[in-house]
């Protein structure tokens, strides 16, 4: 029998926790093999829910945590006062080597702050990054950083490219994911100095990425590349603007299809098709942002996740835990800092 | 009789020029009063089109230009080789004081470069900005800068706020447009140093703006504020990401409503409502980006504009030309640089 893969779960994080969490784990338990969950949180509530979900119960162990962090707690408070919370303890299980990954639908800032504090950065990574999966007309792409840092210099952008490419391969199985840098035009001379320099570094560093150069905002939804690399400020604005636009258009559509008897009848006839449309626009379909670049896997589910969405996030954690993404990142980062790389040369004290 | 307002028109710019241009002018001519157009471009083509549009013909004068700039010409080429083109000559009419504004559906980069070269920056403006109108669930907002500059320091962001607020009042008639700074969170400590500093400057400078602090990407489509202020890099990415998302969702919708006989029948019944939806999603509805901060009004229509969209852009030019936006900007910029303003104080040599 293969050794079980252990995933640590923040049982209390998220708008619909713990019910959505246990429900999501049950969906995984019904199909998965050789998996175990450590669920951190309110023992009484979790035990009651597990009694109603025997598949999940069979592979789960509850670890009592006496409190949960609120969705509005600030990262600085979380670091100072988070000890003993379900989130803190769930991360500690990864730190202790008991679990391969942690999944939480709780407060993003708190998750990032505590994970950074306890798990620390991987060797060679200057800034961890938050990667988001993005539904496109061709399938799914990923975008990083979407908010872990507000700025990124050229070397950090190249690190994001390395981490994002390995993430995409791990989760989607693509042998050579394509990579692009988000910019305001596709010509070489466009954009910030940092982005232009990152483009040169990727091309010249022998990293063996399928790098396609610059992409623009409308390329994300087209799926022009698999991995879109940007700083956390632009990435966060792109992500939230896209979410807002999708909601806005969805609202127009609802309005259009309830505006009069013919429209309503039409909507009724087209109902199955419109349900498929709704599913396509559902953010839960590709749920699971990952905080890349730490000594341990940290997966963030949407705060509003239901059981199905939470299960998607757990699947992301399982795919990554079973992949060789960490070794790939380590190998590529080593190239980046090897003495022969142009980046290392440009950073060397005698280069200037 | 009031003196006619003269608008200079690039007759050849845009994917469907000159037909869409003359068609658009005809729509304006049928309703407008005391307006005159100077149309620059191919005299033979323009005369033929005007013969078919007598309303436009009655108030237009054709100014022959022997060539048109292509949609793919680079800004640097446009500045060096643009002389004598319809775009160049149309801008020159504003420079010479013959016309109050120029409208073009041509190449954005060429328009900005030649306008900057010939019209120059308004006194007190460090960086002109491109402002885009943005359909929201509440109506229309505007976002600036969407691509004239890739970076903006705090003073420049405050200038954008001043110009955007005056623009919004001029075009939409709102007495006190609300203003927000685009950021990755609404708390005071979020985001870049430049943005945080701009927020403090607006609050402390006595500019009398209805300033609402920070807004996020999803606030744009909600219409949380009338004027969204950002640097040209983030603004361009937000705009293109939103356009891409709207197209993506529109594509899903088309697919859903043609996927099978019931869906098709449903779509047929809901047709009038869906047409209204299409109109709402039509970028032409609020067509007319304006290049703010120059000595002269420069309005950019979408390159793909049809006659209706081009007319929208001309209406923006007319609203602005009839407003006091320039005086308002001058007055507010003066406050910004007045010796009592905290900004001027912070810039003064003895402040540090």
XYZ file of C-alpha atoms in Angstrom:
704
model
C 0.000 0.000 0.000
C 1.279 3.410 -0.933
C 1.940 5.781 1.906
C -1.042 8.133 2.281
C -0.654 11.730 1.176
C -1.541 13.964 4.115
C -3.259 17.325 3.525
C -3.755 19.781 6.362
C -7.077 21.617 6.318
C -8.173 24.869 7.953
C -11.602 23.638 8.970
C -12.925 27.031 10.049
C -11.805 29.403 7.241
C -14.349 30.719 4.714
C -17.845 32.144 4.630
C -19.548 28.727 4.720
C -17.070 26.862 6.936
C -16.971 24.331 8.411
C -19.884 22.768 6.460
C -18.458 23.627 3.010
C -15.039 22.344 4.079
C -16.220 18.949 5.294
C -18.583 18.692 2.309
C -15.668 19.355 -0.045
C -13.447 16.799 1.662
C -16.237 14.240 1.357
C -16.328 14.768 -2.430
C -12.588 14.099 -2.588
C -12.798 11.132 -0.216
C -15.390 9.404 -2.403
C -12.978 9.281 -5.336
C -9.472 9.750 -3.989
C -7.070 7.050 -2.881
C -4.295 7.085 -0.343
C -5.229 10.486 1.040
C -5.568 11.601 4.652
C -6.852 14.871 6.039
C -5.883 16.639 9.236
C -8.783 19.012 9.891
C -8.047 21.833 12.320
C -10.926 23.553 14.091
C -13.860 23.301 16.457
C -13.954 19.616 17.425
C -17.648 19.448 18.273
C -18.776 21.077 15.018
C -16.365 19.085 12.889
C -17.253 15.749 14.494
C -20.951 16.361 13.915
C -20.332 17.198 10.254
C -18.058 14.183 9.779
C -20.729 11.896 11.215
C -22.921 13.041 8.336
C -20.101 12.470 5.793
C -18.763 8.970 6.426
C -16.404 8.953 3.398
C -14.614 12.016 4.694
C -14.728 10.708 8.257
C -12.959 7.497 7.278
C -9.808 9.348 6.199
C -9.879 12.402 8.471
C -8.499 13.234 11.866
C -9.793 16.260 13.746
C -7.229 18.445 15.483
C -8.973 20.722 17.945
C -8.233 24.440 17.588
C -9.950 26.703 20.074
C -10.611 29.584 17.715
C -10.850 30.768 14.122
C -9.453 33.962 12.578
C -12.095 36.345 11.242
C -12.282 37.237 7.559
C -11.456 40.876 8.395
C -8.376 40.363 10.572
C -5.304 42.242 9.334
C -2.133 40.355 8.410
C -0.167 42.057 11.206
C -2.797 41.066 13.798
C -2.870 37.539 12.395
C 0.869 37.174 12.911
C 0.755 38.553 16.456
C -2.466 36.958 17.665
C -3.016 34.040 15.310
C -1.280 31.347 17.365
C -3.685 28.542 18.304
C -6.189 29.387 15.559
C -7.290 26.743 13.069
C -5.312 28.491 10.306
C -2.127 28.722 12.365
C -2.310 25.098 13.440
C -3.082 23.918 9.918
C 0.068 25.655 8.668
C 2.062 24.240 11.585
C 1.203 20.714 10.420
C 3.052 21.484 7.175
C 5.909 23.123 9.047
C 6.271 20.010 11.230
C 6.383 17.774 8.164
C 3.163 15.997 9.092
C 1.296 17.245 6.019
C 2.370 17.959 2.431
C 0.051 20.912 1.912
C -2.385 23.215 3.659
C -5.721 24.336 2.183
C -7.713 27.236 3.623
C -10.694 29.295 2.488
C -9.938 31.880 5.172
C -8.544 35.395 5.072
C -5.913 35.686 2.292
C -3.759 38.251 4.067
C -3.667 36.199 7.272
C -2.883 33.010 5.357
C -0.008 34.638 3.489
C 1.382 36.326 6.587
C 1.343 33.242 8.820
C 2.550 30.939 6.031
C 5.442 33.290 5.294
C 6.310 33.515 9.007
C 6.178 29.769 9.702
C 7.186 28.135 6.421
C 9.667 30.750 5.193
C 10.816 31.327 1.634
C 12.318 28.575 -0.495
C 16.024 28.952 -1.042
C 16.600 31.145 -4.096
C 13.186 32.817 -4.042
C 13.223 36.533 -3.245
C 9.461 37.015 -3.140
C 6.746 34.383 -2.920
C 3.824 35.003 -5.280
C 0.114 34.325 -5.287
C -0.998 32.569 -8.467
C -4.604 32.593 -9.676
C -6.198 30.235 -12.176
C -8.080 32.138 -14.883
C -10.793 30.653 -17.134
C -10.132 31.509 -20.792
C -11.833 30.821 -24.096
C -9.222 28.097 -24.681
C -9.396 26.535 -21.196
C -7.530 27.776 -18.151
C -4.468 29.966 -17.786
C -2.746 31.154 -14.639
C -1.684 34.644 -13.619
C 0.919 35.585 -11.028
C 1.548 37.573 -8.892
C -2.017 38.643 -8.062
C -1.313 40.406 -4.822
C 1.429 39.027 -2.633
C 3.719 41.979 -3.481
C 2.890 45.411 -4.873
C 6.151 45.701 -6.789
C 8.522 43.353 -8.548
C 11.914 43.960 -10.113
C 13.118 42.104 -13.197
C 14.725 39.193 -11.315
C 11.586 38.701 -9.251
C 9.474 38.675 -12.416
C 11.728 35.941 -13.815
C 11.302 33.961 -10.577
C 7.522 34.318 -10.969
C 7.845 32.963 -14.519
C 9.787 29.928 -13.268
C 7.349 29.228 -10.427
C 4.259 29.811 -12.560
C 5.456 27.523 -15.323
C 6.208 24.684 -12.881
C 2.845 25.265 -11.158
C 0.966 25.071 -14.451
C 2.690 21.849 -15.460
C 2.005 20.296 -12.043
C -1.693 21.168 -12.016
C -2.612 20.832 -15.700
C -0.113 18.285 -16.962
C 1.051 20.465 -19.880
C 4.594 19.425 -20.769
C 5.782 22.874 -21.843
C 3.420 25.625 -20.711
C 3.801 28.872 -22.663
C 4.772 31.989 -20.715
C 4.133 35.698 -21.362
C 4.877 38.944 -19.538
C 1.893 41.265 -19.038
C 2.553 44.642 -20.656
C 0.797 47.556 -22.374
C 1.906 46.533 -25.860
C 3.639 43.655 -27.572
C 6.592 45.600 -29.018
C 9.987 45.240 -27.374
C 10.234 48.895 -26.408
C 6.906 49.037 -24.539
C 6.377 49.215 -20.800
C 8.403 49.598 -17.637
C 12.133 49.109 -17.473
C 11.594 46.110 -15.114
C 9.448 44.271 -17.648
C 11.752 44.890 -20.577
C 14.713 43.712 -18.498
C 12.816 40.588 -17.381
C 12.101 39.749 -21.011
C 15.792 39.964 -21.878
C 16.753 37.892 -18.823
C 14.341 35.087 -19.676
C 15.575 34.941 -23.267
C 19.237 34.987 -22.337
C 19.322 32.906 -19.170
C 19.007 29.456 -20.773
C 15.999 28.667 -18.610
C 14.359 26.648 -21.375
C 10.928 28.235 -20.950
C 8.473 28.462 -23.850
C 8.559 32.255 -23.566
C 6.307 34.179 -25.946
C 7.266 37.733 -25.004
C 4.770 40.424 -24.008
C 1.019 39.935 -23.783
C -1.710 42.530 -23.127
C -4.723 42.611 -20.822
C -7.106 41.172 -23.405
C -4.738 38.265 -24.057
C -5.422 36.803 -20.597
C -9.035 35.864 -21.367
C -8.082 34.697 -24.854
C -5.672 32.187 -23.348
C -2.830 33.463 -25.567
C -0.331 31.950 -23.093
C -0.671 29.447 -20.242
C 1.234 31.522 -17.697
C 0.853 35.305 -17.445
C 3.587 36.948 -15.383
C 3.124 40.354 -13.762
C 3.721 42.271 -10.542
C 1.192 41.893 -7.741
C -0.302 45.342 -8.235
C -1.154 44.954 -11.922
C -2.147 41.313 -11.430
C -4.542 42.143 -8.626
C -6.113 44.960 -10.637
C -6.488 42.745 -13.724
C -8.067 39.936 -11.675
C -10.531 42.145 -9.849
C -11.405 44.108 -12.987
C -12.139 40.865 -14.846
C -14.270 39.554 -11.958
C -16.146 42.849 -11.872
C -16.722 42.852 -15.627
C -17.970 39.253 -15.642
C -20.417 40.103 -12.842
C -21.504 43.261 -14.673
C -22.207 41.436 -17.941
C -23.932 38.629 -16.019
C -26.167 41.262 -14.422
C -27.039 42.746 -17.835
C -27.881 39.262 -19.065
C -30.187 38.522 -16.116
C -31.870 41.881 -16.699
C -32.266 41.180 -20.430
C -33.767 37.739 -19.863
C -36.316 38.864 -17.293
C -37.408 41.999 -19.154
C -40.840 40.991 -20.483
C -42.831 37.810 -21.151
C -41.137 36.858 -24.437
C -37.689 37.255 -22.977
C -38.726 35.142 -19.983
C -40.153 32.391 -22.170
C -37.036 32.517 -24.307
C -34.842 32.210 -21.235
C -36.890 29.219 -20.116
C -36.361 27.449 -23.442
C -32.668 28.261 -23.413
C -32.401 27.288 -19.736
C -30.090 24.258 -20.061
C -27.714 26.224 -22.267
C -27.786 29.183 -19.917
C -26.985 26.883 -16.990
C -23.891 25.719 -18.865
C -23.002 29.369 -19.422
C -23.380 30.024 -15.698
C -21.094 27.091 -14.920
C -18.480 28.514 -17.303
C -18.615 31.848 -15.547
C -18.389 30.223 -12.095
C -15.130 31.149 -10.390
C -15.326 27.923 -8.344
C -14.702 25.889 -11.479
C -11.004 26.600 -11.256
C -10.788 27.403 -7.562
C -7.459 27.331 -5.776
C -4.963 30.155 -5.715
C -1.561 28.933 -4.608
C 1.015 30.836 -2.624
C 4.207 29.807 -4.435
C 7.793 30.005 -3.240
C 7.531 28.789 0.363
C 8.858 25.652 2.039
C 5.487 23.968 1.878
C 2.395 24.000 -0.283
C -0.175 26.651 0.565
C -3.485 26.642 -1.323
C -6.061 29.387 -0.907
C -9.681 28.619 -1.734
C -12.182 31.426 -2.424
C -13.713 32.684 0.800
C -17.172 32.127 -0.652
C -16.382 28.550 -1.729
C -19.102 25.905 -1.451
C -18.259 22.209 -1.081
C -17.590 21.781 -4.821
C -15.258 24.772 -4.958
C -13.422 23.719 -1.826
C -12.918 20.282 -3.374
C -11.371 21.985 -6.458
C -8.873 23.738 -4.205
C -7.996 20.454 -2.481
C -7.470 18.851 -5.916
C -4.969 21.602 -6.750
C -3.089 20.780 -3.541
C -3.108 17.047 -4.379
C -1.837 17.632 -7.941
C 0.972 19.799 -6.709
C 1.928 17.495 -3.841
C 2.191 14.584 -6.284
C 4.248 16.549 -8.831
C 7.921 17.383 -9.051
C 7.260 21.103 -9.215
C 9.514 21.885 -6.267
C 12.523 20.159 -7.818
C 11.869 21.883 -11.142
C 11.783 25.279 -9.473
C 14.943 24.575 -7.511
C 16.764 23.480 -10.679
C 15.686 26.533 -12.678
C 16.375 28.962 -9.849
C 19.865 27.513 -9.615
C 20.393 28.334 -13.306
C 19.244 31.838 -12.574
C 21.856 32.310 -9.874
C 24.603 30.184 -11.453
C 27.766 32.227 -12.075
C 27.420 31.829 -15.856
C 23.920 33.297 -15.960
C 23.649 36.873 -17.222
C 21.556 37.738 -14.178
C 24.147 36.590 -11.719
C 26.752 38.431 -13.776
C 24.738 41.637 -13.705
C 24.331 41.298 -9.943
C 27.969 40.556 -9.286
C 29.796 43.405 -7.541
C 32.277 43.883 -10.388
C 29.606 44.015 -13.107
C 28.846 47.708 -12.869
C -26.475 84.293 -34.499
C -23.947 82.512 -32.265
C -20.511 82.026 -33.700
C -20.208 78.469 -35.019
C -18.110 76.010 -33.061
C -15.473 74.576 -35.396
C -14.346 70.949 -35.012
C -11.420 69.600 -36.990
C -11.843 66.038 -38.255
C -9.305 63.441 -39.363
C -11.337 62.170 -42.307
C -9.116 59.186 -43.030
C -8.404 57.679 -39.590
C -10.092 54.434 -38.557
C -10.937 51.027 -39.966
C -14.081 52.231 -41.749
C -12.952 55.738 -42.714
C -13.849 57.882 -44.487
C -17.412 56.475 -44.829
C -17.946 56.057 -41.049
C -16.539 59.540 -40.443
C -18.813 61.362 -42.874
C -21.749 59.201 -41.752
C -21.095 60.192 -38.144
C -20.809 63.878 -38.985
C -24.125 63.654 -40.800
C -25.806 62.323 -37.646
C -24.469 65.305 -35.715
C -25.356 67.776 -38.475
C -29.009 66.664 -38.475
C -29.426 67.698 -34.848
C -26.629 70.108 -34.021
C -26.672 73.864 -34.244
C -23.933 76.358 -34.863
C -21.333 73.719 -35.670
C -18.850 73.581 -38.524
C -16.518 70.774 -39.536
C -13.133 70.971 -41.212
C -12.603 67.510 -42.708
C -9.025 66.644 -43.609
C -8.345 63.917 -46.134
C -8.758 62.637 -49.677
C -10.836 65.322 -51.392
C -12.356 63.115 -54.087
C -13.530 60.444 -51.629
C -14.784 62.960 -49.088
C -16.677 65.033 -51.692
C -18.420 61.936 -53.024
C -19.464 60.904 -49.502
C -20.635 64.429 -48.634
C -22.793 64.508 -51.778
C -24.612 61.528 -50.297
C -24.936 63.253 -46.885
C -26.332 66.723 -47.548
C -26.735 67.647 -43.841
C -23.058 67.082 -43.215
C -22.146 68.737 -46.497
C -23.971 71.925 -45.544
C -21.691 72.564 -42.561
C -18.441 70.967 -43.713
C -15.393 72.138 -45.555
C -12.968 69.613 -47.040
C -9.265 70.295 -46.560
C -7.270 68.113 -48.932
C -4.533 65.983 -47.360
C -2.544 63.839 -49.728
C -2.146 60.817 -47.454
C -3.332 58.999 -44.366
C -1.266 57.418 -41.577
C -1.654 53.637 -41.320
C -3.089 52.037 -38.172
C 0.253 50.316 -37.547
C 2.598 53.302 -37.823
C 4.764 53.829 -34.733
C 4.594 57.096 -32.778
C 8.214 57.931 -33.610
C 7.588 57.414 -37.356
C 4.402 59.454 -37.116
C 6.290 62.406 -35.646
C 9.035 62.247 -38.258
C 6.970 61.390 -41.323
C 3.453 62.456 -40.415
C 3.560 65.976 -41.838
C 0.940 66.447 -44.552
C -1.191 63.504 -43.436
C -4.867 63.962 -42.614
C -4.139 63.474 -38.899
C -1.293 65.982 -38.840
C -3.300 68.617 -40.691
C -6.363 68.045 -38.513
C -4.256 68.724 -35.415
C -2.684 71.761 -37.097
C -6.150 73.303 -37.448
C -6.411 73.296 -33.639
C -2.859 74.571 -33.274
C -3.661 77.466 -35.626
C -6.753 78.365 -33.615
C -9.101 77.603 -36.488
C -10.812 74.738 -34.661
C -11.673 74.140 -31.003
C -11.081 70.378 -31.078
C -9.799 67.530 -33.234
C -11.489 64.128 -33.520
C -9.733 61.103 -35.030
C -10.424 57.362 -35.178
C -6.852 56.764 -36.337
C -3.798 55.287 -34.655
C -3.747 56.236 -30.926
C 0.038 56.384 -30.607
C 0.377 58.610 -33.683
C -2.435 60.878 -32.487
C -0.860 61.305 -29.055
C 2.637 61.835 -30.435
C 1.676 64.440 -33.029
C -0.766 66.195 -30.678
C 1.907 66.391 -27.983
C 4.442 67.717 -30.503
C 2.184 70.357 -32.050
C -0.177 71.402 -29.250
C 2.195 71.000 -26.287
C 1.299 70.564 -22.639
C -0.954 72.989 -20.790
C 0.858 75.158 -18.292
C 1.045 73.322 -14.961
C 0.518 69.839 -16.406
C 3.507 67.509 -16.107
C 2.032 64.605 -18.055
C -1.008 64.615 -20.324
C -3.301 61.616 -19.793
C -5.622 59.533 -21.929
C -9.056 59.213 -20.353
C -11.474 56.407 -21.276
C -15.210 56.329 -20.651
C -16.264 53.070 -18.996
C -19.826 51.683 -18.971
C -20.835 50.672 -15.436
C -23.893 49.155 -13.817
C -24.760 52.671 -12.612
C -24.096 54.466 -15.920
C -20.718 55.653 -17.096
C -17.497 56.357 -15.248
C -14.159 57.482 -16.597
C -10.697 56.064 -16.017
C -7.395 57.853 -16.518
C -4.572 57.416 -17.435
C -5.182 54.430 -19.744
C -1.908 54.498 -21.584
C -0.326 57.869 -22.245
C 2.393 57.205 -19.625
C 3.605 53.958 -18.087
C 4.412 55.545 -14.747
C 3.045 58.349 -12.628
C 4.326 59.872 -9.412
C 2.014 61.216 -6.727
C 1.814 64.775 -8.106
C 0.995 63.452 -11.564
C -1.740 61.249 -10.114
C -3.223 64.334 -8.448
C -3.085 66.177 -11.779
C -4.931 63.243 -13.384
C -7.579 63.528 -10.649
C -8.027 67.237 -11.377
C -8.227 66.744 -15.139
C -10.498 63.702 -14.917
C -12.926 65.412 -12.582
C -13.212 68.459 -14.860
C -13.593 66.173 -17.894
C -16.404 64.204 -16.263
C -18.284 67.369 -15.306
C -17.902 68.780 -18.827
C -19.131 65.661 -20.597
C -21.761 64.357 -18.168
C -22.937 67.526 -16.441
C -22.408 66.122 -12.920
C -21.816 69.056 -10.581
C -19.437 67.232 -8.229
C -18.106 64.007 -9.748
C -16.715 61.572 -7.170
C -13.054 60.599 -7.476
C -11.176 57.457 -6.394
C -7.612 56.180 -6.690
C -7.243 52.670 -8.112
C -5.447 50.414 -5.628
C -5.217 46.802 -4.450
C -7.185 47.415 -1.271
C -9.219 50.154 0.332
C -7.197 50.511 3.542
C -4.891 53.500 3.916
C -1.721 51.399 4.143
C -2.297 49.480 0.908
C -0.465 49.866 -2.374
C 2.469 51.789 -3.783
C 4.069 54.722 -2.053
C 2.986 56.981 -4.992
C -0.675 56.133 -4.513
C -0.643 56.577 -0.760
C 1.112 59.923 -1.170
C -1.380 61.027 -3.841
C -4.245 60.230 -1.474
C -2.723 62.396 1.245
C -2.030 65.221 -1.237
C -5.620 65.274 -2.511
C -7.013 65.359 1.030
C -4.670 68.068 2.233
C -4.375 70.324 -0.789
C -7.753 72.077 -0.493
C -8.649 71.083 -4.050
C -12.317 70.695 -3.176
C -12.715 67.351 -4.944
C -15.306 64.791 -3.824
C -12.508 62.343 -3.087
C -13.561 58.871 -1.893
C -10.135 57.321 -1.294
C -9.012 54.013 -2.764
C -11.094 51.818 -5.057
C -10.307 48.331 -6.403
C -10.519 46.746 -9.858
C -14.066 45.471 -9.381
C -15.231 48.934 -8.285
C -14.748 50.304 -11.805
C -17.605 48.282 -13.332
C -19.779 48.880 -10.276
C -19.501 52.634 -10.823
C -18.392 53.167 -7.209
C -16.886 56.517 -8.256
C -17.274 58.710 -11.359
C -13.556 59.220 -11.910
C -11.004 56.428 -11.403
C -7.422 57.684 -11.234
C -4.438 55.439 -11.977
C -1.134 55.310 -13.808
C -1.165 54.499 -17.527
C 0.214 50.995 -17.066
C -2.434 49.780 -14.616
C -5.163 51.714 -16.432
C -4.303 50.171 -19.777
C -4.208 46.677 -18.290
C -7.538 47.193 -16.522
C -9.179 48.526 -19.703
C -7.908 45.757 -21.959
C -8.653 43.059 -19.391
C -12.229 44.328 -19.078
C -12.663 44.463 -22.865
C -11.285 40.948 -23.135
C -13.558 39.640 -20.388
C -16.646 41.237 -21.927
C -15.802 39.655 -25.293
C -15.135 36.309 -23.621
C -18.481 36.296 -21.789
C -20.229 37.515 -24.961
C -18.696 34.561 -26.802
C -19.935 32.119 -24.143
C -23.394 33.658 -24.456
C -23.475 33.310 -28.247
C -22.348 29.714 -27.883
C -25.007 29.016 -25.254
C -27.789 30.525 -27.367
C -26.919 28.639 -30.536
C -26.326 25.278 -28.856
C -29.406 23.320 -29.903
C -32.932 24.014 -31.216
C -34.504 25.027 -27.881
C -31.727 27.439 -27.098
C -32.065 28.931 -30.591
C -35.823 29.316 -30.282
C -35.321 30.810 -26.829
C -32.817 33.279 -28.207
C -35.273 34.236 -30.963
C -38.008 34.973 -28.428
C -35.612 36.937 -26.253
C -34.175 38.700 -29.320
C -35.278 42.289 -28.538
C -33.945 41.988 -24.993
C -30.693 40.495 -26.206
C -30.323 43.349 -28.694
C -30.597 45.796 -25.808
C -27.955 43.761 -23.987
C -25.696 43.963 -27.024
C -26.156 47.721 -27.121
C -25.185 47.934 -23.457
C -22.012 45.987 -24.116
C -21.198 48.084 -27.189
C -18.047 50.112 -26.593
C -19.316 52.668 -29.146
C -22.080 53.689 -26.769
C -19.647 55.774 -24.792
C -17.051 56.258 -27.502
C -14.475 59.004 -27.213
C -11.242 58.799 -25.282
C -9.813 62.230 -24.666
C -6.184 63.187 -24.457
C -6.240 65.630 -21.541
C -3.687 68.249 -20.584
C -2.757 69.757 -23.950
C -3.346 73.212 -25.384
C -6.269 72.020 -27.442
C -8.945 69.349 -27.303
C -7.959 65.971 -28.712
C -10.625 63.259 -28.932
C -9.809 59.693 -29.953
C -12.577 57.543 -31.371
C -12.288 53.737 -31.432
C -10.492 52.577 -34.576
C -13.388 50.250 -35.336
C -15.997 52.989 -34.915
C -19.034 53.003 -37.198
C -20.964 56.213 -37.978
C -22.887 56.071 -34.679
C -19.747 55.593 -32.613
C -17.892 58.315 -34.445
C -20.801 60.664 -33.755
C -20.487 59.807 -30.018
C -16.853 60.863 -30.123
C -17.759 64.129 -31.858
C -20.387 64.768 -29.164
C -17.698 64.399 -26.502
C -15.629 67.028 -28.336
C -18.628 69.370 -28.554
C -19.475 68.982 -24.844
C -15.930 69.721 -23.840
C -15.531 72.648 -26.232
C -18.676 74.234 -24.803
C -17.637 73.693 -21.177
C -15.357 75.598 -18.852
C -13.219 72.528 -18.165
C -10.006 74.261 -19.155
C -10.511 77.147 -16.728
C -11.411 74.708 -13.965
C -8.234 72.724 -14.526
C -6.107 75.853 -14.620
C -7.623 77.093 -11.341
C -7.123 73.778 -9.544
C -3.603 73.267 -10.874
C -2.762 76.718 -9.568
C -3.878 75.619 -6.095
C -1.655 72.617 -6.433
C 1.374 74.764 -7.105
C 0.425 77.720 -4.889
C 3.027 78.388 -2.182
C 0.529 77.550 0.580
C -0.232 74.101 -0.802
C 1.419 71.208 1.010
C 2.632 69.864 -2.325
C 4.437 73.037 -3.237
C 5.816 73.118 0.291
C 7.047 69.559 -0.026
C 8.693 70.448 -3.316
C 10.301 73.601 -2.038
C 14.075 73.372 -1.721
C 14.033 74.093 2.019
C 11.343 71.524 2.781
C 13.618 68.547 3.079
